XYZ file of C-alpha atoms in Angstrom:
565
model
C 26.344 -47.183 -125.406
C 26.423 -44.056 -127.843
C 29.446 -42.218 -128.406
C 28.135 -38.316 -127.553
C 26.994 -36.377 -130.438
C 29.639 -34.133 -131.831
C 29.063 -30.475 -131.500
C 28.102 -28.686 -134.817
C 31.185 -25.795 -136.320
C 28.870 -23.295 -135.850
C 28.119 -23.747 -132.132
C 31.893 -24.047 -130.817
C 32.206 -20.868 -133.048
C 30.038 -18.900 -131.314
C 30.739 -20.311 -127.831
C 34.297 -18.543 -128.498
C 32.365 -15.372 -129.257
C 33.887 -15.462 -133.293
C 30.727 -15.746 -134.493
C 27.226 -14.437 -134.106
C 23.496 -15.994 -135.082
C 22.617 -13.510 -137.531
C 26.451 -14.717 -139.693
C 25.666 -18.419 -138.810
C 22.532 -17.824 -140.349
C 23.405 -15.800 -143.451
C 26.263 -18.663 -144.032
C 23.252 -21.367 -143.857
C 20.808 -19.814 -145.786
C 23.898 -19.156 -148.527
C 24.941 -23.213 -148.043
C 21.503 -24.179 -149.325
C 22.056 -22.976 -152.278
C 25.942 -23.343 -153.057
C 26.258 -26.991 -150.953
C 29.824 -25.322 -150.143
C 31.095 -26.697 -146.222
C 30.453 -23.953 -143.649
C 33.956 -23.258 -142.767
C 34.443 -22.695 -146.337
C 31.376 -20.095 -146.693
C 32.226 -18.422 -143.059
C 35.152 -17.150 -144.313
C 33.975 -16.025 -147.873
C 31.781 -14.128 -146.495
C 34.339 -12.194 -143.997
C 32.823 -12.848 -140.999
C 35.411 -15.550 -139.641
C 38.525 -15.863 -139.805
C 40.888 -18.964 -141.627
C 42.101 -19.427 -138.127
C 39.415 -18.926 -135.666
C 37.406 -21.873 -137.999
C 41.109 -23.867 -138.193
C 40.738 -24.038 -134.456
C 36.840 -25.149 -134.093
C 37.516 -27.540 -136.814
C 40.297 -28.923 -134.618
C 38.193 -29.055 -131.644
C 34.940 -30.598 -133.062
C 36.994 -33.452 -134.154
C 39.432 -33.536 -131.765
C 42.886 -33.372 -133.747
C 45.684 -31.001 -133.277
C 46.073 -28.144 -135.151
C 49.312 -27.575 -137.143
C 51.573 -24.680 -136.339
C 53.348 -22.726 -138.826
C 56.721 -24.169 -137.512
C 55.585 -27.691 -138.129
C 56.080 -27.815 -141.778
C 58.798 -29.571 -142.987
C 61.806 -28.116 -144.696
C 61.987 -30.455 -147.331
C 59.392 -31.918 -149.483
C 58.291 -35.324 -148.069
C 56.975 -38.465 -150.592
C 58.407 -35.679 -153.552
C 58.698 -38.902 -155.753
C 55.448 -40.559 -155.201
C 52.592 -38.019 -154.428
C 52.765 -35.081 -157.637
C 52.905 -31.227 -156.029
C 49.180 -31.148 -158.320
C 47.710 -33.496 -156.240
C 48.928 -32.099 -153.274
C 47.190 -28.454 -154.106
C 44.193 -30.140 -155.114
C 43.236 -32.099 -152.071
C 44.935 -29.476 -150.082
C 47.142 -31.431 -148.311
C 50.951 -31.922 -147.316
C 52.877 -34.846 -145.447
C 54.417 -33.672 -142.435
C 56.605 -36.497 -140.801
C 56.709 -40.036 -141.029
C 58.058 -43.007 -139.737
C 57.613 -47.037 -140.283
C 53.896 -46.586 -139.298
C 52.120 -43.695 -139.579
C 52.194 -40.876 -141.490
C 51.157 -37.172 -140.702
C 49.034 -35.340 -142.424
C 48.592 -31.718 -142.914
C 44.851 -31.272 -144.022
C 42.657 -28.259 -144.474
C 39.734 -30.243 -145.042
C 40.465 -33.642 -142.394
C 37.672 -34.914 -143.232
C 38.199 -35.762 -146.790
C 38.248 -39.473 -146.424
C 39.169 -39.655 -150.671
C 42.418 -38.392 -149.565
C 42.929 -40.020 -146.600
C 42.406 -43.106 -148.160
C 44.689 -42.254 -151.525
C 47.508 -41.244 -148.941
C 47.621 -44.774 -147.005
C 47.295 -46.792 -150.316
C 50.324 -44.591 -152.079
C 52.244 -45.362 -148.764
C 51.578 -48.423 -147.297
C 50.998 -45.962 -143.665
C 48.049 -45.302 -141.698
C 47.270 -41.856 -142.217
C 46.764 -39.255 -138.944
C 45.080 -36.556 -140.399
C 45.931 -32.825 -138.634
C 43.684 -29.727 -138.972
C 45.850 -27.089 -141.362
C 45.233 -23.052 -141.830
C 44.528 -23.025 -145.187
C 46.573 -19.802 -145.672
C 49.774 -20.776 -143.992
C 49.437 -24.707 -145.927
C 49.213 -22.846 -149.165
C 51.993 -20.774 -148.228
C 54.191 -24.207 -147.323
C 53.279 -25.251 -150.954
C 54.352 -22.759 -152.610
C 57.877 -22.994 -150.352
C 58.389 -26.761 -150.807
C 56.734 -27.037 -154.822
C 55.881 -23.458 -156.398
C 58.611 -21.299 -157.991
C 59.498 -19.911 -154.755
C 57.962 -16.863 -155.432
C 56.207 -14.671 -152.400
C 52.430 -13.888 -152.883
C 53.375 -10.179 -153.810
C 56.077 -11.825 -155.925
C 52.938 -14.607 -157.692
C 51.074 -10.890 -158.321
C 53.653 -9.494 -159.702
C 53.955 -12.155 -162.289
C 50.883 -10.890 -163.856
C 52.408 -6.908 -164.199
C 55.707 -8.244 -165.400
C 55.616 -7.481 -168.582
C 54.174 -3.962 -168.359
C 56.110 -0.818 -169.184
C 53.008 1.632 -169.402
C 53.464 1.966 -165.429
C 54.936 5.430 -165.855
C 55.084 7.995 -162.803
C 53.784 11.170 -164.505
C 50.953 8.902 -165.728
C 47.892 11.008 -167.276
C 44.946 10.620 -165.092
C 43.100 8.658 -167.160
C 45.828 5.901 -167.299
C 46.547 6.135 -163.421
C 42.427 5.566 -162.663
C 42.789 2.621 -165.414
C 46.013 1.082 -164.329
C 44.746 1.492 -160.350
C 41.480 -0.311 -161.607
C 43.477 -3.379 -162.611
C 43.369 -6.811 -160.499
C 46.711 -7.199 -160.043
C 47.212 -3.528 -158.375
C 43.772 -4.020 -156.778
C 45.484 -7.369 -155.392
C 49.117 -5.645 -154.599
C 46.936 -3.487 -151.893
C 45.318 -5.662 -150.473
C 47.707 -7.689 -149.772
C 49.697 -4.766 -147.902
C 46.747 -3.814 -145.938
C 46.281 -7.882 -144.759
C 50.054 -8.139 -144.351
C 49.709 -5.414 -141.891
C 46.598 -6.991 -139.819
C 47.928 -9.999 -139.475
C 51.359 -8.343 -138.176
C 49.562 -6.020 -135.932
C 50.659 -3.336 -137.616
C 49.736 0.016 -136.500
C 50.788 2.186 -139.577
C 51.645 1.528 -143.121
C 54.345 3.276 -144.584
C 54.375 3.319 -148.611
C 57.481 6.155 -149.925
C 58.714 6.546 -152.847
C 62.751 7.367 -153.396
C 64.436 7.722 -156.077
C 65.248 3.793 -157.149
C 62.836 2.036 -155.059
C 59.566 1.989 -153.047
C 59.691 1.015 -149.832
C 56.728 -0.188 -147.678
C 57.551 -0.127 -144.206
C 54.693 -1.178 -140.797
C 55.292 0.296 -137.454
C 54.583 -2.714 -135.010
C 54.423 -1.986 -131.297
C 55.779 1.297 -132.442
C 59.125 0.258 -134.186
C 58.986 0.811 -138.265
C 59.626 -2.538 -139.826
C 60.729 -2.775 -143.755
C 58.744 -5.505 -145.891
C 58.394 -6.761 -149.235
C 57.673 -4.026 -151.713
C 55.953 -3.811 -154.990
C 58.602 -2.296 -157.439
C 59.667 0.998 -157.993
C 57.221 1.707 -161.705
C 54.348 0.640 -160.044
C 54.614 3.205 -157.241
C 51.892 5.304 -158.711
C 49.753 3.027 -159.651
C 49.640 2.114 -155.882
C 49.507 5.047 -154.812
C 46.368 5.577 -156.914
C 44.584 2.665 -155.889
C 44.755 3.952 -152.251
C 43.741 7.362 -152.734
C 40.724 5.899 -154.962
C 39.794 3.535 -152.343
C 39.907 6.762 -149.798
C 37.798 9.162 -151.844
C 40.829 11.627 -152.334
C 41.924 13.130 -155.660
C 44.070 11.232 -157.577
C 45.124 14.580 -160.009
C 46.381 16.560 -156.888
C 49.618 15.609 -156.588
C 51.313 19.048 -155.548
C 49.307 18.649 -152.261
C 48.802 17.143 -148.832
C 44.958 15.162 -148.863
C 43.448 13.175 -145.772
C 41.295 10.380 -146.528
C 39.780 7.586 -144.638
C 39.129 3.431 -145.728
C 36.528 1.485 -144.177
C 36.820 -2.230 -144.691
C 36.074 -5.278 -143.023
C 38.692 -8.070 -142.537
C 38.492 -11.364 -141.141
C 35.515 -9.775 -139.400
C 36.209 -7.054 -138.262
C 35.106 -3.673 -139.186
C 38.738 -1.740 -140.001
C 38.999 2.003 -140.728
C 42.592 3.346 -142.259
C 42.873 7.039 -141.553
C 44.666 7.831 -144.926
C 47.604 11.004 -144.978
C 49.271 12.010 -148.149
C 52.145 14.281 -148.894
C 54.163 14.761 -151.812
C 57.452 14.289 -151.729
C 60.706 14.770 -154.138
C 60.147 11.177 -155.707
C 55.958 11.275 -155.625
C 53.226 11.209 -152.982
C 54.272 9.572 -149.245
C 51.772 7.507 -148.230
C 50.445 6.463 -144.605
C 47.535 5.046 -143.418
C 46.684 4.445 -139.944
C 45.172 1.401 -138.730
C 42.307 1.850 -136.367
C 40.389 -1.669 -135.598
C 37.357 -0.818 -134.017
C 36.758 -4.103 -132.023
C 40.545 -4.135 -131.086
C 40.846 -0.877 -128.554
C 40.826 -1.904 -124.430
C 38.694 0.574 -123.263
C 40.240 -0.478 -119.586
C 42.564 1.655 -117.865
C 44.355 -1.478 -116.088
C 45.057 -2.960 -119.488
C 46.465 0.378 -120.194
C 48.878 0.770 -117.679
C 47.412 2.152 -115.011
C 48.685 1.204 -111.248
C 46.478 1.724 -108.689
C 48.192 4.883 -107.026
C 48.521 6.761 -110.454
C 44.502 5.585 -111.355
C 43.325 6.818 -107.953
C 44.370 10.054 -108.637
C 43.246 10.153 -112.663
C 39.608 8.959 -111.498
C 39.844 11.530 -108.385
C 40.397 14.206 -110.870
C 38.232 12.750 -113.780
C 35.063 12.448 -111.414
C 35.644 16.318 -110.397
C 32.375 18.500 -111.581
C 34.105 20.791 -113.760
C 37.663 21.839 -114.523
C 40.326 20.974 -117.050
C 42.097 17.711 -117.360
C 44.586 17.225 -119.849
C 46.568 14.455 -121.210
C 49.617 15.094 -122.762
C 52.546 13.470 -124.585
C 54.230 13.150 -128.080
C 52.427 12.192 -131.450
C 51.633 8.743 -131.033
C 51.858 7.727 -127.573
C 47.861 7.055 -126.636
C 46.569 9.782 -125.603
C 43.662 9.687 -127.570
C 43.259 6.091 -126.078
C 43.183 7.539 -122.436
C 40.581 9.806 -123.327
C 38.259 7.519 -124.837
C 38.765 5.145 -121.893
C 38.098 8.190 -119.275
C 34.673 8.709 -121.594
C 33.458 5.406 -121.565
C 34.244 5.437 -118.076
C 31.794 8.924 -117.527
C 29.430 7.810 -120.173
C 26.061 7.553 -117.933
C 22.281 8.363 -119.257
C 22.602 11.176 -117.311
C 25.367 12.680 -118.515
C 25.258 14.586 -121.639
C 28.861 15.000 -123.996
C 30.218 16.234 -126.684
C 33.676 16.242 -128.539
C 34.856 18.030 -131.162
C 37.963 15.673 -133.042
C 40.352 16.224 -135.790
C 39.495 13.061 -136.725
C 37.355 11.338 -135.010
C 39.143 7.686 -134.315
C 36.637 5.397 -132.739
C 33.017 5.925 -132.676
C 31.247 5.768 -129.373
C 27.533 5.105 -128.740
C 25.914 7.741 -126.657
C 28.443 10.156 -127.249
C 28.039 13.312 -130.059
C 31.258 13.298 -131.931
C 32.096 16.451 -134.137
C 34.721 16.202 -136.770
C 36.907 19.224 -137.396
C 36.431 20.397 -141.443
C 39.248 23.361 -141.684
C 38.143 23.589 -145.208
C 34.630 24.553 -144.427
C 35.678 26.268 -141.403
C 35.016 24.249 -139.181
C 37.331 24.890 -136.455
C 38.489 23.376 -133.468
C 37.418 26.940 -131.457
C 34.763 27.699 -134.025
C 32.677 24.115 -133.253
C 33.361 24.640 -129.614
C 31.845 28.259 -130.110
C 28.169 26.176 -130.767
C 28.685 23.234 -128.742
C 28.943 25.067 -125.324
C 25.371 25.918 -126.639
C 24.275 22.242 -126.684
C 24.657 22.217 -122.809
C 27.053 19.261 -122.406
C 27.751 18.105 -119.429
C 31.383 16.802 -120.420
C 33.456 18.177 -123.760
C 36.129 16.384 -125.409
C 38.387 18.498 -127.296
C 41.414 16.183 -129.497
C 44.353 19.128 -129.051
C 44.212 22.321 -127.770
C 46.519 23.776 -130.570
C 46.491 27.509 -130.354
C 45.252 30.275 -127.574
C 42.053 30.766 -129.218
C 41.001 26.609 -128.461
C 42.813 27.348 -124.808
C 40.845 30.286 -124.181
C 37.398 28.189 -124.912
C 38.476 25.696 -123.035
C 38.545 27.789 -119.892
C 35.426 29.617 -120.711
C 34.015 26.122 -120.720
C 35.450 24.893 -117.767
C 34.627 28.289 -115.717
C 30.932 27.833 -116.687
C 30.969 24.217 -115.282
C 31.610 22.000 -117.642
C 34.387 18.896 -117.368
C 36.944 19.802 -120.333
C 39.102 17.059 -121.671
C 41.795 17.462 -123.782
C 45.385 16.906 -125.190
C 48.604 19.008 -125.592
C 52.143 18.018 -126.968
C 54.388 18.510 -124.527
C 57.574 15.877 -122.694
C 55.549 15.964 -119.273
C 53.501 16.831 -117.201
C 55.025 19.932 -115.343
C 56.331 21.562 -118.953
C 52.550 21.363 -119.684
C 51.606 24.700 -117.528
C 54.261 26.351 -119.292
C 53.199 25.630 -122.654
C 49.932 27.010 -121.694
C 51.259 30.254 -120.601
C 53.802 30.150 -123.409
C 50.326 29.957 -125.848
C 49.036 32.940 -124.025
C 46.609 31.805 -121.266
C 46.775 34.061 -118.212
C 47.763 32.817 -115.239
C 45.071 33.349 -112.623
C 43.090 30.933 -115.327
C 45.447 28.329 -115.818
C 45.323 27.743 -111.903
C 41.981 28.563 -111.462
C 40.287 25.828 -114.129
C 43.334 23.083 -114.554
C 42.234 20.614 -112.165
C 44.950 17.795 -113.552
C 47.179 16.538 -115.828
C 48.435 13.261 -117.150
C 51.973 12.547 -119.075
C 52.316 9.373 -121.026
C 54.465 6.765 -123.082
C 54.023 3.769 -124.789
C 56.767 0.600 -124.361
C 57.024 -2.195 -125.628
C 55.376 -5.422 -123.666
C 57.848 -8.046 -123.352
C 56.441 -11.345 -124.829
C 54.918 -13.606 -122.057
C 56.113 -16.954 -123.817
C 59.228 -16.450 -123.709
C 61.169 -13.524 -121.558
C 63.940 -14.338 -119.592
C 64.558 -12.919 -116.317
C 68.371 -11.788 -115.146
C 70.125 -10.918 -112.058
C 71.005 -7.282 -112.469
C 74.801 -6.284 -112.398
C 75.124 -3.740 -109.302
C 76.311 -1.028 -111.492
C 73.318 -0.734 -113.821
C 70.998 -0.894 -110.120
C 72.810 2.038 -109.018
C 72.931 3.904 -112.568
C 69.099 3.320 -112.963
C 68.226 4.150 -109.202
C 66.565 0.695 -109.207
C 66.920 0.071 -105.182
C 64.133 2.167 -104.346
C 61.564 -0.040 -106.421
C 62.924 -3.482 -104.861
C 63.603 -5.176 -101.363
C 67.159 -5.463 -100.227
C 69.140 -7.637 -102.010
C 69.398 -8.980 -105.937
C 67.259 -7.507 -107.970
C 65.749 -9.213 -111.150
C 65.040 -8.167 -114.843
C 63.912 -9.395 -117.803
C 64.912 -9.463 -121.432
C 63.610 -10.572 -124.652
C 64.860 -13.483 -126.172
C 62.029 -14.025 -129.672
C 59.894 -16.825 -130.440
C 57.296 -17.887 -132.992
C 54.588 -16.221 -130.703
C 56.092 -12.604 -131.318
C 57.584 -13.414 -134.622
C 60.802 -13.340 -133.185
C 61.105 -10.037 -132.120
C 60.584 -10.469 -128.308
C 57.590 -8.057 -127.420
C 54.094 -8.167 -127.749
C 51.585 -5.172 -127.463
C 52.022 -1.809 -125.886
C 51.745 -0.371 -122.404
C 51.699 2.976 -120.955
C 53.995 4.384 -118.425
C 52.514 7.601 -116.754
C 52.255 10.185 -114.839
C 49.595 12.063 -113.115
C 49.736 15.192 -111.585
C 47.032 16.984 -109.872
C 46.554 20.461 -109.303
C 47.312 21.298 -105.396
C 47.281 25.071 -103.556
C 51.388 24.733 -103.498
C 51.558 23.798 -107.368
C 49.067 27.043 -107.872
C 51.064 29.344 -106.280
C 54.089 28.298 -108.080
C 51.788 29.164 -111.095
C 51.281 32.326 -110.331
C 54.651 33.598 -109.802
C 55.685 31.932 -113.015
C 57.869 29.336 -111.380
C 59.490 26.834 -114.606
C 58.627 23.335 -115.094
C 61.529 22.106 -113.373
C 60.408 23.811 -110.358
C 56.857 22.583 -110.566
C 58.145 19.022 -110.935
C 59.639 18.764 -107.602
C 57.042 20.076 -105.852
C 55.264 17.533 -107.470
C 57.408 15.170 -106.529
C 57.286 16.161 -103.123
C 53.757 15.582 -103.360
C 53.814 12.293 -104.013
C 53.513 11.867 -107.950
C 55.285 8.725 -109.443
C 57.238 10.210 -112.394
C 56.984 8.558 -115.832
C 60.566 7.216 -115.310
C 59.371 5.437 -111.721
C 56.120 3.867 -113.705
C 58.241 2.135 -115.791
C 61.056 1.252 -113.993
C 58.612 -0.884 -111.654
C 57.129 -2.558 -114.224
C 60.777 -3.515 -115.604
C 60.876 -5.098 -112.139
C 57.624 -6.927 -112.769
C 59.030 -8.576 -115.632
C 56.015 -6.284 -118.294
C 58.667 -4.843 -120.048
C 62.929 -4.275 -120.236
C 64.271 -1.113 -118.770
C 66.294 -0.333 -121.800
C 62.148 0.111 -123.569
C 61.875 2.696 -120.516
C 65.051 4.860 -120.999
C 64.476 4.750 -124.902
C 61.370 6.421 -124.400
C 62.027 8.503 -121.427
C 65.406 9.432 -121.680
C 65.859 9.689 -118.127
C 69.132 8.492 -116.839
């Protein structure tokens, strides 16, 4: 009887949806030529990545795939198998005992090696499926000079002294040209995919530069390319983001567009100089990697009842509010995908515009050209939209639009930066917008935060001390008796730090007859909040608390971004 036929790299790849037929067939039609494997070409090419083809190679031949973990500390056969060897078969003993030995392999099918491996040692050889980037990066631990990859790149500027901050143009656009700065960048910009980085952070001080990612929202230092080759970095980015590299007395915005392992990338790019030379940060926005889903966003079911109630509403204002940062812009894409119908015509007007959406017009804000946030919505009300987007309302001018809009029946959504929902009337009025308005077009309005999600692998769940249940009002979430929480403990999965991901804790409140009169006599924000509460809205402080109980994140993520005792 046949053994079954094995299935081909390119199938399991596209089973897994990490690869399409138009790449497998660009990678063929380029193996004809170059008689390079596929794995090999699929990720030259950028449209697979090291891992996702790690793993199929794993699974078509049915050995296990090494973790990162797995390498040893300590070289293993250092006297008998030469560190050259090792890099040029691309392979590195793992463990071994009196018969067998384990090998990591990035190409296990390399039978020359193989073979070389059990003569040198006398062992049958079990070969394992390696990342290539991770075995190279075991190399270089156990046999190189020790030496980081920004450290290797570094190797090749060493000697350099022409690196000078108040560089001439001409020698910033040369030095920013060259393949080791070129290769400095890059590897940031990777560093900070493969961390899920949402920012990059390159400043300049005085003795140093320091490159810092924001992951799940907490700023993380890293390696950093030395202090004399700060502008030279600095130039590469603002060449690779169309922005001019002889303004340096200036703030610019830029944007990137790359494609990584993939996946199509855009960095939103913000300069501003600073005592020691231009700040640098560029914000990561992966296309493919947004949850347009307001369950994977946070939403309960109480709190999304009365968002969709509002959002389905003919015309009106709904607003979203919340500090810089805490996905707002994410809750208004999701509520547009979620109204985006052939039928219904919209229109946004952004400053920028983050994601692109098919079927929807998107309008980006040019101050320079005047190009307004109130002058675009002047012409688009013109356009007869059914639905308008607008990315802040900033001043009284954009507010006073917004009504106009929103009287002559169109659905308005927007943002505002305020702590919560009730302060977000008063900001309103405080920006000018008469009363009788305010009550008569506001039809809702959502607060949000983003915590931290605890790490599913491995979060440990406590017995709360009595004292912190009664301090945190925790009782009213929970049946009688103990009540449980959760920490984070760190493992490989979450690189140690305990949390993976981000979730929003809201708020929604919508606008009632009770809340309106309150309006209208001016009442503050503290009074509009009870009567809110009295209504039956779950404060920002409740959302989270309850999923502290449900073990999605800690409460201490909750209070640091409340501040609610």
């Amino acid at each position: 009887m046949n053994a079954p036929e094995r299935k081909r790299l390119g199938e399991i790849l596209i089973e897994r949806g990490k690869l399409d037929a138009a790449g497998l067939d660009r990678a063929l039609r380029l193996q004809q030529d170059s008689h390079e494997k596929l794995g090999v070409l699929l990720v030259t090419i950028g449209v697979v990545a090291q891992r996702d083809v790690s793993e199929a190679l794993a699974d078509q031949l049915g050995l296990p795939l090494v973790e990162a973990a797995s390498y040893p500390e300590l070289p293993i056969l250092e006297e008998r198998v030469s560190a050259r060897f090792l890099r040029e078969s691309r392979a590195l003993p793992l463990a071994e005992d009196e018969s067998e030995l384990a090998l990591a392999m990035a190409d296990p099918t390399d039978e020359y090696t193989v073979n070389a491996f059990e003569m040198v040692t006398g062992r049958k050889v079990r070969p394992q499926v390696a990342i290539p980037v991770e075995l190279e990066a075991a190399l270089e631990r156990l046999y190189g000079a020790g030496k980081s990859a920004l450290g290797q790149i570094l190797g090749d500027v060493e000697q350099r002294d022409d690196l000078a901050f108040d560089a001439d143009i001409q020698q910033l656009k040369d030095l920013a040209s060259e393949a080791p700065v070129i290769r400095m960048v890059s590897l940031i910009i990777t560093n900070a995919l493969d961390t899920r980085a949402s920012d990059i952070h390159i400043e300049p001080f005085e003795n140093r530069l320091i490159v810092r990612y924001r992951i799940d929202g907490v700023l993380h230092e890293v390696e950093s390319p030395p202090r004399r080759l700060s502008a030279a970095v600095i130039s590469r980015i603002k060449i690779m983001a169309n922005l001019d590299i002889a303004e340096r007395r200036l703030p610019q915005d830029g944007r990137i567009r790359l494609r990584v392992h993939g996946k199509e990338i855009d960095l939103r790019v913000s300069t501003v100089p600073t005592m020691h030379g231009e700040s640098v940060v560029m914000r990561i926005l992966d296309k493919g990697g947004v949850a347009l889903d307001f369950k994977r966003l946070g939403f309960e079911e109480e709190t999304l009842k009365k968002f969709l109630d509002v959002l389905l509403e003919p015309h009106g204002i709904l607003l979203v509010t919340g500090p810089t940062g805490s996905g707002k812009t994410t809750t208004l894409y999701t509520a547009l995908d979620r109204l985006n119908q052939p039928d219904v015509k919209i229109l946004t007007v952004e400053d920028p515009v983050e994601y692109q959406m098919a079927g929807i017009n998107q309008i980006q804000v040019k101050p320079q050209i005047d190009l307004t946030f109130a002058n675009a919505l002047r012409s688009i009300v013109r356009q007869d939209p059914d639905v308008i987007m607008i990315g802040e309302i900033r001043d009284l001018e954009t507010a006073q639009i917004a009504v106009q809009s929103a009287l002559t029946g169109h659905l308005v959504l927007s943002t505002v930066h305020t702590n919560d929902a009730a302060s977000t009337v008063n900001r309103l009025l405080d920006m000018g917008v008469e009363d009788y308005l305010l009550t008569s077009t506001v039809i809702g309005i959502l607060a949000q935060r983003l915590v931290r999600t605890l790490c599913p692998a491995c979060k440990a769940s406590y017995t709360a001390l009595p004292e912190v249940v009664a301090e945190l009002g925790l009782q009213k979430f929970a049946p009688p008796g103990d009540i449980t929480l959760y920490h984070a403990k760190g493992c490989k999965e979450c690189a140690q730090t305990g949390f993976i991901g981000r979730i929003s804790i809201l708020e929604m409140l919508p606008m009632s007859d009770p809340l309106r009169t309150h309006i209208m006599r001016h009442a503050n924000s503290a009074e509009l909040r009870i009567e809110a509460i009295k209504e039956g809205m779950v404060t920002m402080y409740e959302d989270g608390m309850r999923k502290a109980l449900n073990g999605v994140t800690t409460f201490e993520e909750v209070l640091r971004v409340t501040r609610e005792n």
